[in-house]
Amino acid sequence: MSRYLVTSALPYANGPIHFGHIAGAYLPADVYVRTLRMQGEEVLYICGADEHGTAITVNAEAEGIPYSEYVARWRGVIKDTFDRFGIRFDVWSGTSICPEHPAQSQEFFRRLEGNGFLEQQESEQLYCPHDRMFLADRYIVGTCYLCGHDKARGNECPACGQELDPLRMAVAACRICGTRPEKRKTRHWYLDLAKLRDEHIGQWFQQHEWKPNVTGFIGGQLKEIGLRPITRDMSWGIPVPADCAGSETGKVLYVWFDAPIGYISFTQEWARMAGKPDDWKRWWQDPDSRIVHFLGKDNISFHCLIFPSMLYGVKQGYQLPWAVPANEFYNLQGGKFSTSEKRTIPIEEFCARYDTEAARFYLLASSPESADSDWRWEDFQATVNAQLADKIGNLVTRVLRFLEKNYEGVIPPCDDATAAELDRVLFEECGTFGDPAEFTRRFQFRRACEQLIQNAVLANVFVDRLAPWTLRKTDPVRAGAVLATCCQWIALLARWMAPFMPAKAGSVWEMLGNAGRVEEAGWPKLPVAGAWRTLPAGRKLGAVGPLFAKIEKETVAEELAKLAPK
RNA sequence: GGCGGUGUAGCUCAGUCGGUAGAGCAGCGGCUUCAUAAGCCGCGUGUCGUCGGUUCGAGUCCGGCCACCGCUACCA
């Protein structure tokens, strides 16, 4: 048994999250965590909001509210979305509210400096006298000195696609207020990534096994990597520790630097709340811990290169990531999700109209594991109707309703000889089945979904072969044994379903008359003939009802119409 | 420009160590009626983007090219 520390990329508290985020970094992690838990592993699932940075201050000021209020609102909205979709963290915090976070971030800065991995350098940057801040490149508009386009961003020209140096732009303005910025000198700290690479991280990266999209991406970056600034002139953030700052004032840690440290400080917060404040060390510094970071491809370099460099650089025995299941991007109907352009699926509206558990399944079944993929309404409909409702839902109702009508809603007995015979049919003649967790553990969620459905199909084949509706007329006891066998299989199915669709699995579990929660039944061993039945004969079934509502063609058409460009 | 990803049956995608191409959905045909008009069975020759190379043999390795998508670091 290992110990798994699972994280999902910290969502930036600057807006709502959409299905792309859920499919990429959160839902797979939730399913992974639930599966490992049912298998008896020790697991901790950490997340929280990323709450510093310029974008937040600019937007909060535009709204005229305090930064803390602004981030609190989005922290709440985002958490609400997770709750609605059944994504459950052991701790949900935020980088601006976690009590442990400032000290922990400063500790990293201090140790990195002490170990010689930081450098100070002076540079010229553009400063807006009106907004009284240094401007990030993206907050500068000006004329591209390469092609003459007059609305070029400081970092890149949208017209010619070239990278730009904002200091060279002849005509430049602050994108926030329009004022012409001035050049000012400022001093900052930089993380020496090349040194960290040469000392350990380069070798570590090459020895580690990664998904193909990770290997290719980082391989190139490793060669070019150099100094990366980790401080910034602003007030919203974690201050550079006083004992390191010297004469410098008004410097905070760059948001990308403090954000991943949040994984650690949130773990410390969790440990304190759990009444064992030192327990976080076991999760982060014990070689038996396996750290798993779920994220989208935009975060690959941070989690495979920069954060590992930081973890190594402090030299405090931190474990480096064990696995980084990085997903590609998830799009909407062939185009990007875009809240501002209303190319999105509003979460609240969606939840009022559709089944979030069905959405979980579809998001997993279409997840962007090896390439960008899409939410397509027609596919959502097909998956819900043909796979969930017809294959799983219908299996449950066809068996349980039969028992209600003809066997007084009680699981009939099945003697050992009959059980042995039926097992032979089930395991040898009805097709293949498998353990979805085998795929989940390898981060292959699409395949795990397929396996789940395949396991339900097996039971449908079994029912068809034995045809209890015919058998009942000549041999009702044997027909009962067939149906009892189906119930046993459905009980397995409920447990297999639990990580993917926890509420639906719970419903099935109750329909079978089980007390307690399905998660607590644990993950089933792969069934083998003669040793897999768990339900007692004579068990009274619960109320039987449809599991999944089908989605009408007209509904799909309406949704597609909403996305059509106006 | 640089880097990365993808390009396989109508659609969505699998193809581990190179050995005569697979699944699901849709479609067509049949069986069945317990069930949410559900279930089961049968039917798949597609230049594996393109050109060339390595090899006895390549979708699977190497190189050129084309198409689509993404990233390009002070953005979080």
XYZ file of C-alpha atoms (C1' of nucleotides) in Angstrom:
642
model
C 0.000 0.000 0.000
C 1.218 3.412 -0.885
C 0.047 6.797 0.183
C -1.336 9.055 -2.515
C -1.319 12.821 -2.326
C -3.517 13.987 -5.171
C -3.824 17.569 -6.339
C -5.809 19.358 -8.994
C -4.416 22.570 -10.481
C -5.487 25.524 -8.376
C -8.213 27.393 -10.282
C -7.545 31.105 -10.633
C -10.085 33.100 -8.617
C -10.854 35.422 -11.487
C -13.958 33.928 -13.044
C -16.111 30.829 -13.245
C -14.729 27.486 -14.323
C -16.246 25.596 -17.221
C -16.474 22.022 -18.470
C -13.005 22.284 -19.941
C -11.499 22.730 -16.509
C -13.701 20.062 -14.984
C -12.842 17.500 -17.650
C -9.155 18.341 -17.605
C -8.061 18.625 -14.018
C -10.832 17.974 -11.518
C -13.161 15.187 -12.519
C -10.428 12.693 -13.421
C -8.746 13.414 -10.111
C -11.990 12.934 -8.207
C -12.606 9.576 -9.880
C -9.027 8.518 -9.252
C -9.302 9.460 -5.588
C -12.629 7.713 -5.099
C -11.335 4.566 -6.773
C -8.167 4.401 -4.698
C -10.159 5.005 -1.510
C -12.533 2.157 -2.300
C -9.478 0.009 -2.865
C -8.298 0.808 0.628
C -5.450 3.152 -0.225
C -4.579 6.112 1.943
C -5.411 9.174 -0.111
C -5.492 12.919 0.407
C -7.014 15.203 -2.216
C -5.926 18.828 -2.094
C -7.232 21.885 -3.879
C -7.997 25.552 -3.406
C -8.102 28.809 -5.278
C -5.116 30.671 -6.684
C -5.816 34.211 -5.561
C -2.888 36.544 -6.187
C -1.607 38.237 -9.313
C -2.192 41.319 -11.385
C -5.262 40.144 -13.250
C -7.167 39.899 -10.002
C -6.142 43.331 -8.765
C -7.038 44.952 -12.054
C -10.470 43.361 -12.164
C -11.234 43.990 -8.512
C -10.324 47.643 -8.946
C -12.502 47.874 -12.001
C -15.389 46.677 -9.880
C -14.359 48.930 -7.040
C -14.233 46.231 -4.424
C -11.423 44.988 -2.168
C -9.215 42.248 -3.554
C -10.138 39.936 -0.722
C -13.822 40.345 -1.442
C -13.279 39.777 -5.135
C -11.401 36.527 -4.685
C -13.782 35.334 -1.983
C -16.623 35.613 -4.413
C -14.948 33.575 -7.136
C -13.597 31.107 -4.594
C -17.224 30.534 -3.624
C -18.592 30.317 -7.133
C -15.915 27.835 -8.149
C -16.417 25.695 -5.075
C -20.140 25.662 -5.744
C -19.479 24.199 -9.182
C -17.340 21.464 -7.684
C -20.065 20.673 -5.170
C -22.679 20.422 -7.861
C -20.576 17.947 -9.801
C -19.695 15.862 -6.806
C -16.018 16.759 -6.860
C -14.918 16.389 -3.259
C -11.640 17.634 -1.864
C -10.304 16.837 1.567
C -9.369 20.467 1.803
C -10.468 23.467 -0.199
C -8.636 26.654 0.664
C -7.222 29.720 -1.040
C -3.769 31.233 -1.311
C -4.924 34.506 0.239
C -6.790 32.975 3.173
C -4.846 29.880 4.129
C -3.145 30.805 7.427
C -0.151 28.590 6.686
C 0.433 29.928 3.203
C 2.465 33.115 3.770
C 4.994 31.517 6.069
C 5.309 28.432 3.901
C 5.859 30.488 0.739
C 8.427 32.677 2.447
C 10.152 29.588 3.761
C 10.604 28.409 0.170
C 12.039 31.769 -0.849
C 14.401 31.810 2.102
C 15.657 28.262 1.555
C 16.128 28.747 -2.174
C 18.119 31.872 -1.498
C 20.142 30.148 1.207
C 20.940 27.273 -1.148
C 22.139 29.621 -3.866
C 19.333 29.187 -6.340
C 18.189 32.816 -6.385
C 19.739 35.823 -8.057
C 18.952 39.506 -7.923
C 18.952 41.613 -11.040
C 17.999 45.109 -11.991
C 15.937 45.749 -15.100
C 13.981 48.463 -16.814
C 10.242 48.045 -16.948
C 7.279 50.120 -17.942
C 5.517 51.873 -15.103
C 2.135 53.548 -15.249
C 2.196 56.732 -13.140
C -1.588 56.912 -13.077
C -2.236 53.403 -11.836
C 0.975 53.512 -9.853
C 2.122 50.090 -10.896
C 4.584 48.334 -13.111
C 2.729 46.974 -16.092
C 2.824 43.349 -17.071
C 3.442 43.016 -20.792
C -0.124 42.069 -21.461
C -1.286 45.343 -19.944
C 0.537 47.398 -22.515
C -0.892 48.295 -25.902
C 1.136 49.975 -28.574
C 2.334 50.021 -32.125
C 4.143 46.931 -33.320
C 7.630 47.949 -34.367
C 7.758 45.037 -36.796
C 4.559 45.386 -38.782
C 3.062 48.697 -37.716
C -0.116 47.245 -36.250
C -1.327 49.839 -33.733
C -3.057 47.549 -31.271
C -0.216 45.198 -30.463
C 0.004 43.774 -26.980
C 3.175 44.251 -25.029
C 4.165 40.629 -25.287
C 2.956 39.705 -28.724
C 1.532 41.291 -31.842
C -1.797 39.753 -32.847
C -1.314 40.904 -36.448
C 2.104 39.491 -37.253
C 2.377 36.957 -34.443
C 5.842 38.061 -33.399
C 7.047 38.312 -29.861
C 7.646 41.869 -28.841
C 9.718 43.744 -26.332
C 7.440 46.455 -24.927
C 10.397 48.694 -24.152
C 11.032 49.036 -27.887
C 7.502 50.099 -28.759
C 7.520 53.712 -29.876
C 3.928 54.447 -28.985
C 2.734 52.609 -25.925
C -0.089 53.019 -23.469
C -1.369 51.420 -20.302
C -4.236 49.161 -21.298
C -6.067 49.956 -18.098
C -6.136 53.738 -18.154
C -4.529 54.744 -21.449
C -1.718 56.687 -19.843
C 1.666 56.613 -21.476
C 3.911 54.504 -19.248
C 7.415 55.552 -18.287
C 10.542 53.452 -17.994
C 11.705 52.767 -14.472
C 14.374 50.620 -13.007
C 13.448 47.923 -10.560
C 15.219 45.106 -8.814
C 13.907 41.556 -8.662
C 14.806 38.062 -7.599
C 15.138 35.307 -10.145
C 15.027 31.559 -9.817
C 18.058 29.941 -11.415
C 16.348 27.115 -13.219
C 19.392 26.219 -15.276
C 21.397 25.567 -12.136
C 18.598 23.461 -10.693
C 18.345 21.588 -13.971
C 22.045 20.841 -14.075
C 22.239 19.841 -10.450
C 19.316 17.437 -10.409
C 16.076 18.231 -12.200
C 17.265 17.546 -15.747
C 18.363 14.060 -14.818
C 15.277 13.464 -12.734
C 13.030 14.481 -15.594
C 14.735 12.201 -18.039
C 14.548 9.178 -15.787
C 10.885 9.672 -15.039
C 8.138 8.145 -17.150
C 5.744 10.688 -18.594
C 2.813 10.876 -20.904
C 3.982 11.574 -24.480
C 2.591 15.095 -24.460
C 4.694 15.892 -21.395
C 7.967 14.411 -22.623
C 7.879 16.308 -25.885
C 6.902 19.571 -24.349
C 9.426 19.706 -21.545
C 12.243 18.180 -23.547
C 12.539 21.389 -25.529
C 12.108 23.694 -22.569
C 14.892 22.044 -20.615
C 17.436 23.254 -23.125
C 16.410 26.876 -23.131
C 15.548 27.400 -19.535
C 17.301 30.114 -17.585
C 16.482 32.715 -14.978
C 12.862 33.233 -14.139
C 11.671 36.198 -12.069
C 9.868 35.262 -8.894
C 9.058 38.670 -7.438
C 6.982 41.573 -8.485
C 6.265 45.190 -7.518
C 2.815 45.183 -6.038
C 0.957 44.901 -2.767
C -1.358 41.944 -3.395
C 0.616 38.814 -2.667
C 3.007 37.219 -0.236
C 5.683 39.750 0.775
C 9.321 38.879 0.181
C 10.506 37.815 3.642
C 11.833 40.802 5.564
C 15.092 39.075 6.418
C 15.846 38.614 2.718
C 14.486 41.866 1.353
C 17.289 44.114 2.497
C 16.561 47.624 1.365
C 13.973 46.543 -1.172
C 10.362 47.338 -0.345
C 7.007 46.702 -1.935
C 7.983 43.357 -3.405
C 5.773 40.329 -3.318
C 6.289 36.801 -4.563
C 5.178 36.305 -8.092
C 1.847 34.533 -8.224
C 3.172 31.524 -10.126
C 5.743 31.041 -7.378
C 3.381 31.009 -4.446
C 0.512 29.184 -6.140
C 1.952 25.631 -6.253
C 3.259 26.040 -2.714
C -0.444 26.233 -1.923
C -0.588 22.470 -2.319
C 1.723 22.218 0.662
C 0.236 24.961 2.813
C -3.265 23.629 2.223
C -2.048 20.228 3.341
C -0.697 21.878 6.481
C -4.048 23.571 6.994
C -5.791 20.217 6.621
C -3.415 18.580 9.080
C -3.943 21.313 11.667
C -7.715 21.089 11.311
C -7.490 17.335 11.708
C -5.650 17.905 14.981
C -2.290 16.494 13.841
C -0.297 19.513 12.694
C 2.854 17.575 11.795
C 1.074 15.017 9.664
C 1.598 17.023 6.483
C 5.237 15.970 6.481
C 4.255 12.354 6.078
C 2.448 13.292 2.867
C 5.144 15.503 1.399
C 8.441 14.252 2.731
C 8.047 10.528 3.168
C 9.431 8.459 0.271
C 6.347 6.224 0.446
C 4.181 9.111 -0.672
C 3.142 9.298 -4.267
C 2.353 12.803 -5.398
C -0.066 12.985 -8.320
C -0.800 16.296 -10.030
C -3.851 16.505 -12.287
C -3.842 19.448 -14.687
C -4.339 20.728 -18.219
C -1.525 21.099 -20.703
C -1.159 24.805 -19.989
C 0.255 23.825 -16.610
C 2.732 21.186 -17.685
C 5.900 23.194 -17.354
C 5.010 24.383 -13.884
C 4.370 20.945 -12.527
C 7.003 18.986 -14.387
C 9.809 21.484 -14.308
C 9.433 24.578 -12.179
C 7.647 23.308 -9.095
C 9.850 20.185 -8.952
C 12.847 22.515 -9.170
C 11.511 24.471 -6.211
C 10.767 21.325 -4.225
C 14.254 20.050 -4.856
C 15.925 23.411 -4.361
C 14.790 23.916 -0.782
C 16.455 20.605 0.126
C 14.012 19.639 2.805
C 13.310 16.123 1.626
C 10.243 16.962 -0.419
C 9.068 14.226 -2.752
C 8.961 15.138 -6.408
C 5.836 14.282 -8.413
C 5.199 10.604 -8.976
C 2.749 11.110 -11.821
C 1.448 14.090 -13.744
C -1.644 13.076 -15.686
C -1.744 16.110 -17.949
C -4.728 16.417 -20.197
C -5.003 18.311 -23.442
C -7.759 20.871 -23.905
C -11.470 20.266 -23.876
C -13.457 22.335 -26.331
C -17.111 23.053 -26.904
C -18.646 21.786 -30.108
C -15.505 22.343 -32.157
C -14.544 25.735 -30.694
C -12.957 27.044 -27.544
C -14.945 27.617 -24.396
C -15.162 31.357 -24.027
C -17.168 32.988 -21.293
C -16.801 36.460 -22.730
C -18.080 35.412 -26.139
C -20.837 33.324 -24.594
C -19.493 30.151 -26.098
C -20.015 28.200 -22.949
C -22.442 26.106 -20.979
C -23.558 28.092 -17.926
C -23.180 25.776 -14.977
C -26.321 26.778 -13.135
C -28.473 26.500 -16.204
C -26.971 23.141 -17.017
C -27.574 21.765 -13.549
C -31.201 22.866 -13.582
C -31.795 21.004 -16.782
C -29.571 17.963 -16.848
C -28.226 15.223 -14.687
C -24.779 16.138 -13.382
C -23.925 12.477 -12.859
C -24.623 11.750 -16.497
C -22.442 14.747 -17.325
C -19.628 13.292 -15.199
C -19.773 10.093 -17.202
C -19.837 11.845 -20.542
C -17.009 14.194 -19.602
C -14.904 11.194 -18.640
C -15.885 9.168 -21.684
C -14.836 12.039 -23.937
C -11.936 13.305 -21.852
C -8.990 14.911 -23.689
C -6.452 12.282 -22.693
C -4.214 12.169 -25.739
C -5.583 14.966 -27.897
C -7.929 17.904 -27.657
C -11.519 16.749 -27.553
C -14.967 18.249 -27.436
C -18.212 18.463 -25.594
C -20.719 17.724 -28.338
C -24.371 17.856 -27.461
C -25.256 15.066 -29.896
C -22.614 12.869 -28.299
C -23.791 13.760 -24.825
C -27.270 12.679 -25.838
C -26.037 9.469 -27.439
C -23.950 8.570 -24.405
C -26.735 9.264 -21.940
C -29.432 7.522 -23.955
C -27.650 4.574 -25.512
C -25.075 3.805 -22.848
C -26.353 4.975 -19.510
C -30.119 4.690 -19.881
C -30.317 1.719 -22.254
C -27.422 -0.394 -21.101
C -27.128 0.311 -17.384
C -30.448 1.863 -16.379
C -32.519 -0.576 -18.327
C -30.601 -3.545 -16.988
C -31.469 -2.499 -13.471
C -35.142 -1.896 -14.116
C -35.726 -4.964 -16.279
C -34.391 -7.215 -13.545
C -35.783 -5.485 -10.485
C -39.228 -4.809 -11.906
C -39.485 -8.459 -12.858
C -38.792 -9.351 -9.256
C -41.324 -6.820 -8.044
C -44.026 -8.256 -10.230
C -43.348 -11.930 -9.857
C -41.223 -12.506 -6.773
C -42.728 -10.061 -4.266
C -39.772 -7.741 -4.558
C -37.431 -10.141 -2.784
C -34.139 -11.569 -3.992
C -34.860 -15.243 -4.666
C -32.629 -18.076 -3.454
C -30.015 -19.726 -5.642
C -28.632 -23.052 -4.454
C -24.960 -23.884 -4.863
C -25.359 -26.294 -7.743
C -27.471 -23.836 -9.719
C -25.097 -21.011 -8.833
C -22.167 -23.009 -10.182
C -23.992 -23.719 -13.391
C -25.141 -20.125 -13.869
C -21.648 -18.863 -13.077
C -20.332 -20.984 -15.890
C -22.781 -19.412 -18.321
C -22.135 -15.908 -17.026
C -18.360 -16.091 -17.034
C -17.799 -18.240 -20.096
C -20.591 -17.591 -22.530
C -21.751 -14.032 -22.117
C -18.741 -12.118 -23.326
C -15.910 -10.306 -21.618
C -15.755 -8.152 -18.547
C -12.963 -6.451 -16.672
C -11.992 -4.197 -13.838
C -12.488 -0.509 -14.665
C -10.017 0.409 -11.938
C -7.187 -1.103 -13.962
C -7.689 1.723 -16.421
C -8.411 4.366 -13.819
C -5.102 3.632 -12.146
C -3.380 4.199 -15.460
C -5.304 7.446 -15.941
C -7.212 5.975 -18.890
C -10.638 7.258 -18.041
C -12.160 6.751 -21.454
C -11.344 3.085 -21.320
C -12.549 2.806 -17.773
C -15.923 4.115 -18.927
C -16.024 1.621 -21.772
C -15.226 -1.185 -19.392
C -18.043 -0.147 -17.078
C -20.552 -0.293 -19.919
C -19.126 -3.569 -21.166
C -19.644 -5.064 -17.718
C -23.318 -4.068 -17.887
C -23.687 -5.534 -21.372
C -22.469 -8.842 -20.012
C -25.464 -8.997 -17.691
C -27.856 -8.045 -20.466
C -26.544 -10.930 -22.525
C -26.963 -13.226 -19.562
C -30.589 -12.176 -19.080
C -31.316 -12.738 -22.753
C -29.744 -16.186 -22.784
C -31.581 -17.442 -19.758
C -34.856 -15.653 -20.617
C -36.401 -15.792 -17.147
C -39.756 -14.626 -18.533
C -40.027 -17.948 -20.390
C -38.312 -20.027 -17.729
C -40.684 -18.774 -15.045
C -43.582 -20.628 -16.678
C -41.893 -24.011 -16.442
C -39.441 -23.620 -13.592
C -40.039 -20.559 -11.387
C -37.324 -21.539 -8.884
C -34.675 -21.681 -11.554
C -35.937 -18.429 -13.052
C -35.608 -16.935 -9.579
C -32.034 -18.151 -9.340
C -31.281 -16.473 -12.666
C -32.709 -13.187 -11.408
C -30.846 -13.518 -8.117
C -27.647 -13.914 -10.113
C -28.512 -10.741 -12.012
C -28.976 -8.890 -8.715
C -25.564 -10.050 -7.585
C -24.029 -8.704 -10.758
C -25.911 -5.416 -10.436
C -24.485 -5.078 -6.940
C -21.023 -5.338 -8.464
C -21.993 -2.824 -11.084
C -23.071 -0.353 -8.413
C -19.663 -0.572 -6.803
C -17.879 -0.220 -10.131
C -20.027 2.824 -10.884
C -19.400 4.538 -7.575
C -16.303 6.608 -8.485
C -17.784 7.706 -11.787
C -21.374 8.408 -10.729
C -21.500 8.288 -6.941
C -25.133 9.311 -6.550
C -26.396 6.897 -9.212
C -24.375 4.101 -7.695
C -26.012 4.946 -4.382
C -29.463 4.735 -5.956
C -28.748 1.305 -7.393
C -27.343 0.222 -4.067
C -30.565 1.245 -2.338
C -32.747 -0.393 -4.971
C -30.992 -3.628 -4.115
C -32.076 -3.146 -0.533
C -28.617 -2.499 0.843
C -28.133 -0.448 3.960
C -25.087 1.778 4.192
C -23.229 3.585 1.468
C -21.960 1.885 -1.619
C -18.488 3.419 -1.212
C -18.164 1.637 2.087
C -18.704 -1.692 0.390
C -15.222 -1.191 -1.055
C -13.905 -2.004 -4.478
C -14.797 -5.520 -5.642
C -12.131 -8.004 -6.586
C -12.527 -9.125 -10.164
C -15.306 -11.729 -9.886
C -14.443 -15.397 -10.393
C -16.909 -18.245 -10.672
C -17.991 -19.583 -7.307
C -16.727 -16.675 -5.223
C -18.338 -13.404 -6.040
C -21.911 -13.318 -4.736
C -22.543 -11.037 -1.774
C -26.286 -10.400 -1.413
C -28.310 -12.725 0.836
C -31.398 -14.445 -0.548
C -34.623 -13.137 0.921
C -33.359 -9.552 0.887
C -36.230 -7.128 0.289
C -35.554 -4.772 -2.613
C -35.926 -1.020 -2.246
C -38.114 1.154 -4.415
C -37.273 0.714 -8.079
C -37.257 3.705 -10.411
C -35.598 4.826 -13.622
C -31.959 5.758 -13.193
C -31.300 8.017 -16.157
C -33.654 10.344 -17.992
C -33.230 10.346 -21.732
C -32.458 13.488 -23.637
C -34.774 14.444 -26.473
C -33.659 15.388 -29.929
C -35.358 18.763 -29.586
C -33.358 19.514 -26.456
C -30.123 18.948 -28.333
C -31.341 21.189 -31.135
C -32.100 23.960 -28.635
C -28.656 23.763 -27.123
C -27.008 23.831 -30.510
C -29.086 26.852 -31.458
C -27.807 28.698 -28.397
C -24.243 28.200 -29.610
C -24.908 29.258 -33.172
C -23.202 32.554 -33.977
C -25.634 35.420 -34.058
C 9.577 32.103 -36.850
C 10.371 28.305 -32.760
C 8.234 24.219 -30.031
C 4.456 20.627 -29.171
C -0.019 17.761 -30.367
C -3.181 15.562 -33.947
C -4.271 13.420 -38.996
C -6.839 5.266 -39.022
C -14.177 2.738 -41.466
C -20.094 7.958 -42.296
C -19.076 9.891 -36.841
C -15.951 9.383 -32.124
C -11.677 6.987 -31.358
C -8.224 1.988 -29.905
C -3.973 0.033 -32.005
C 1.531 -2.326 -26.129
C 7.843 -5.102 -28.222
C 7.122 -3.457 -36.332
C 4.398 -9.334 -38.859
C -1.341 -9.986 -43.568
C -6.118 -3.305 -39.926
C -9.947 -3.039 -34.646
C -14.080 -1.107 -31.004
C -18.323 1.922 -29.926
C -22.122 4.865 -32.281
C -24.943 5.451 -36.717
C -26.922 2.190 -40.884
C -28.948 -2.643 -42.795
C -30.982 -7.683 -41.629
C -32.787 -11.239 -37.919
C -34.421 -12.976 -32.847
C -36.924 -11.564 -28.288
C -40.796 -9.018 -25.081
C -38.731 -9.017 -18.573
C -37.550 -3.656 -19.156
C -36.970 3.702 -19.932
C -40.147 1.591 -27.997
C -35.399 -1.131 -23.894
C -32.317 -6.232 -24.884
C -29.529 -9.915 -27.892
C -27.326 -11.827 -32.571
C -25.266 -11.056 -37.584
C -23.164 -7.674 -41.421
C -17.129 -3.302 -41.734
C -11.781 -3.768 -48.440
C -10.902 1.969 -45.082
C -4.828 4.910 -50.563
C -4.089 3.844 -41.847
C -2.812 12.728 -44.409
C 1.258 12.651 -48.385
C 6.169 11.453 -50.558
C 10.521 8.859 -49.674
C 13.910 5.775 -46.503
C 15.309 1.472 -43.104
C 13.478 -3.749 -43.089
C 12.157 -10.270 -45.424
C 7.931 -7.265 -43.656
C 5.622 -0.492 -41.142
C -0.553 2.409 -39.294
C 3.659 1.015 -35.748
C 10.756 3.225 -36.699
C 13.575 7.528 -39.638
C 13.415 11.978 -42.949
C 10.778 15.694 -46.243
C 6.023 17.808 -47.221
C 0.625 19.107 -46.422
C -3.664 20.126 -43.131
C -5.892 21.273 -38.429
C -5.094 22.716 -33.232
C -2.330 24.590 -29.131
C 1.859 26.976 -26.668
C 5.588 30.800 -27.332
C 7.669 32.380 -20.477
C 7.119 38.110 -16.469
C 0.226 35.402 -18.702
C -2.338 33.595 -14.448
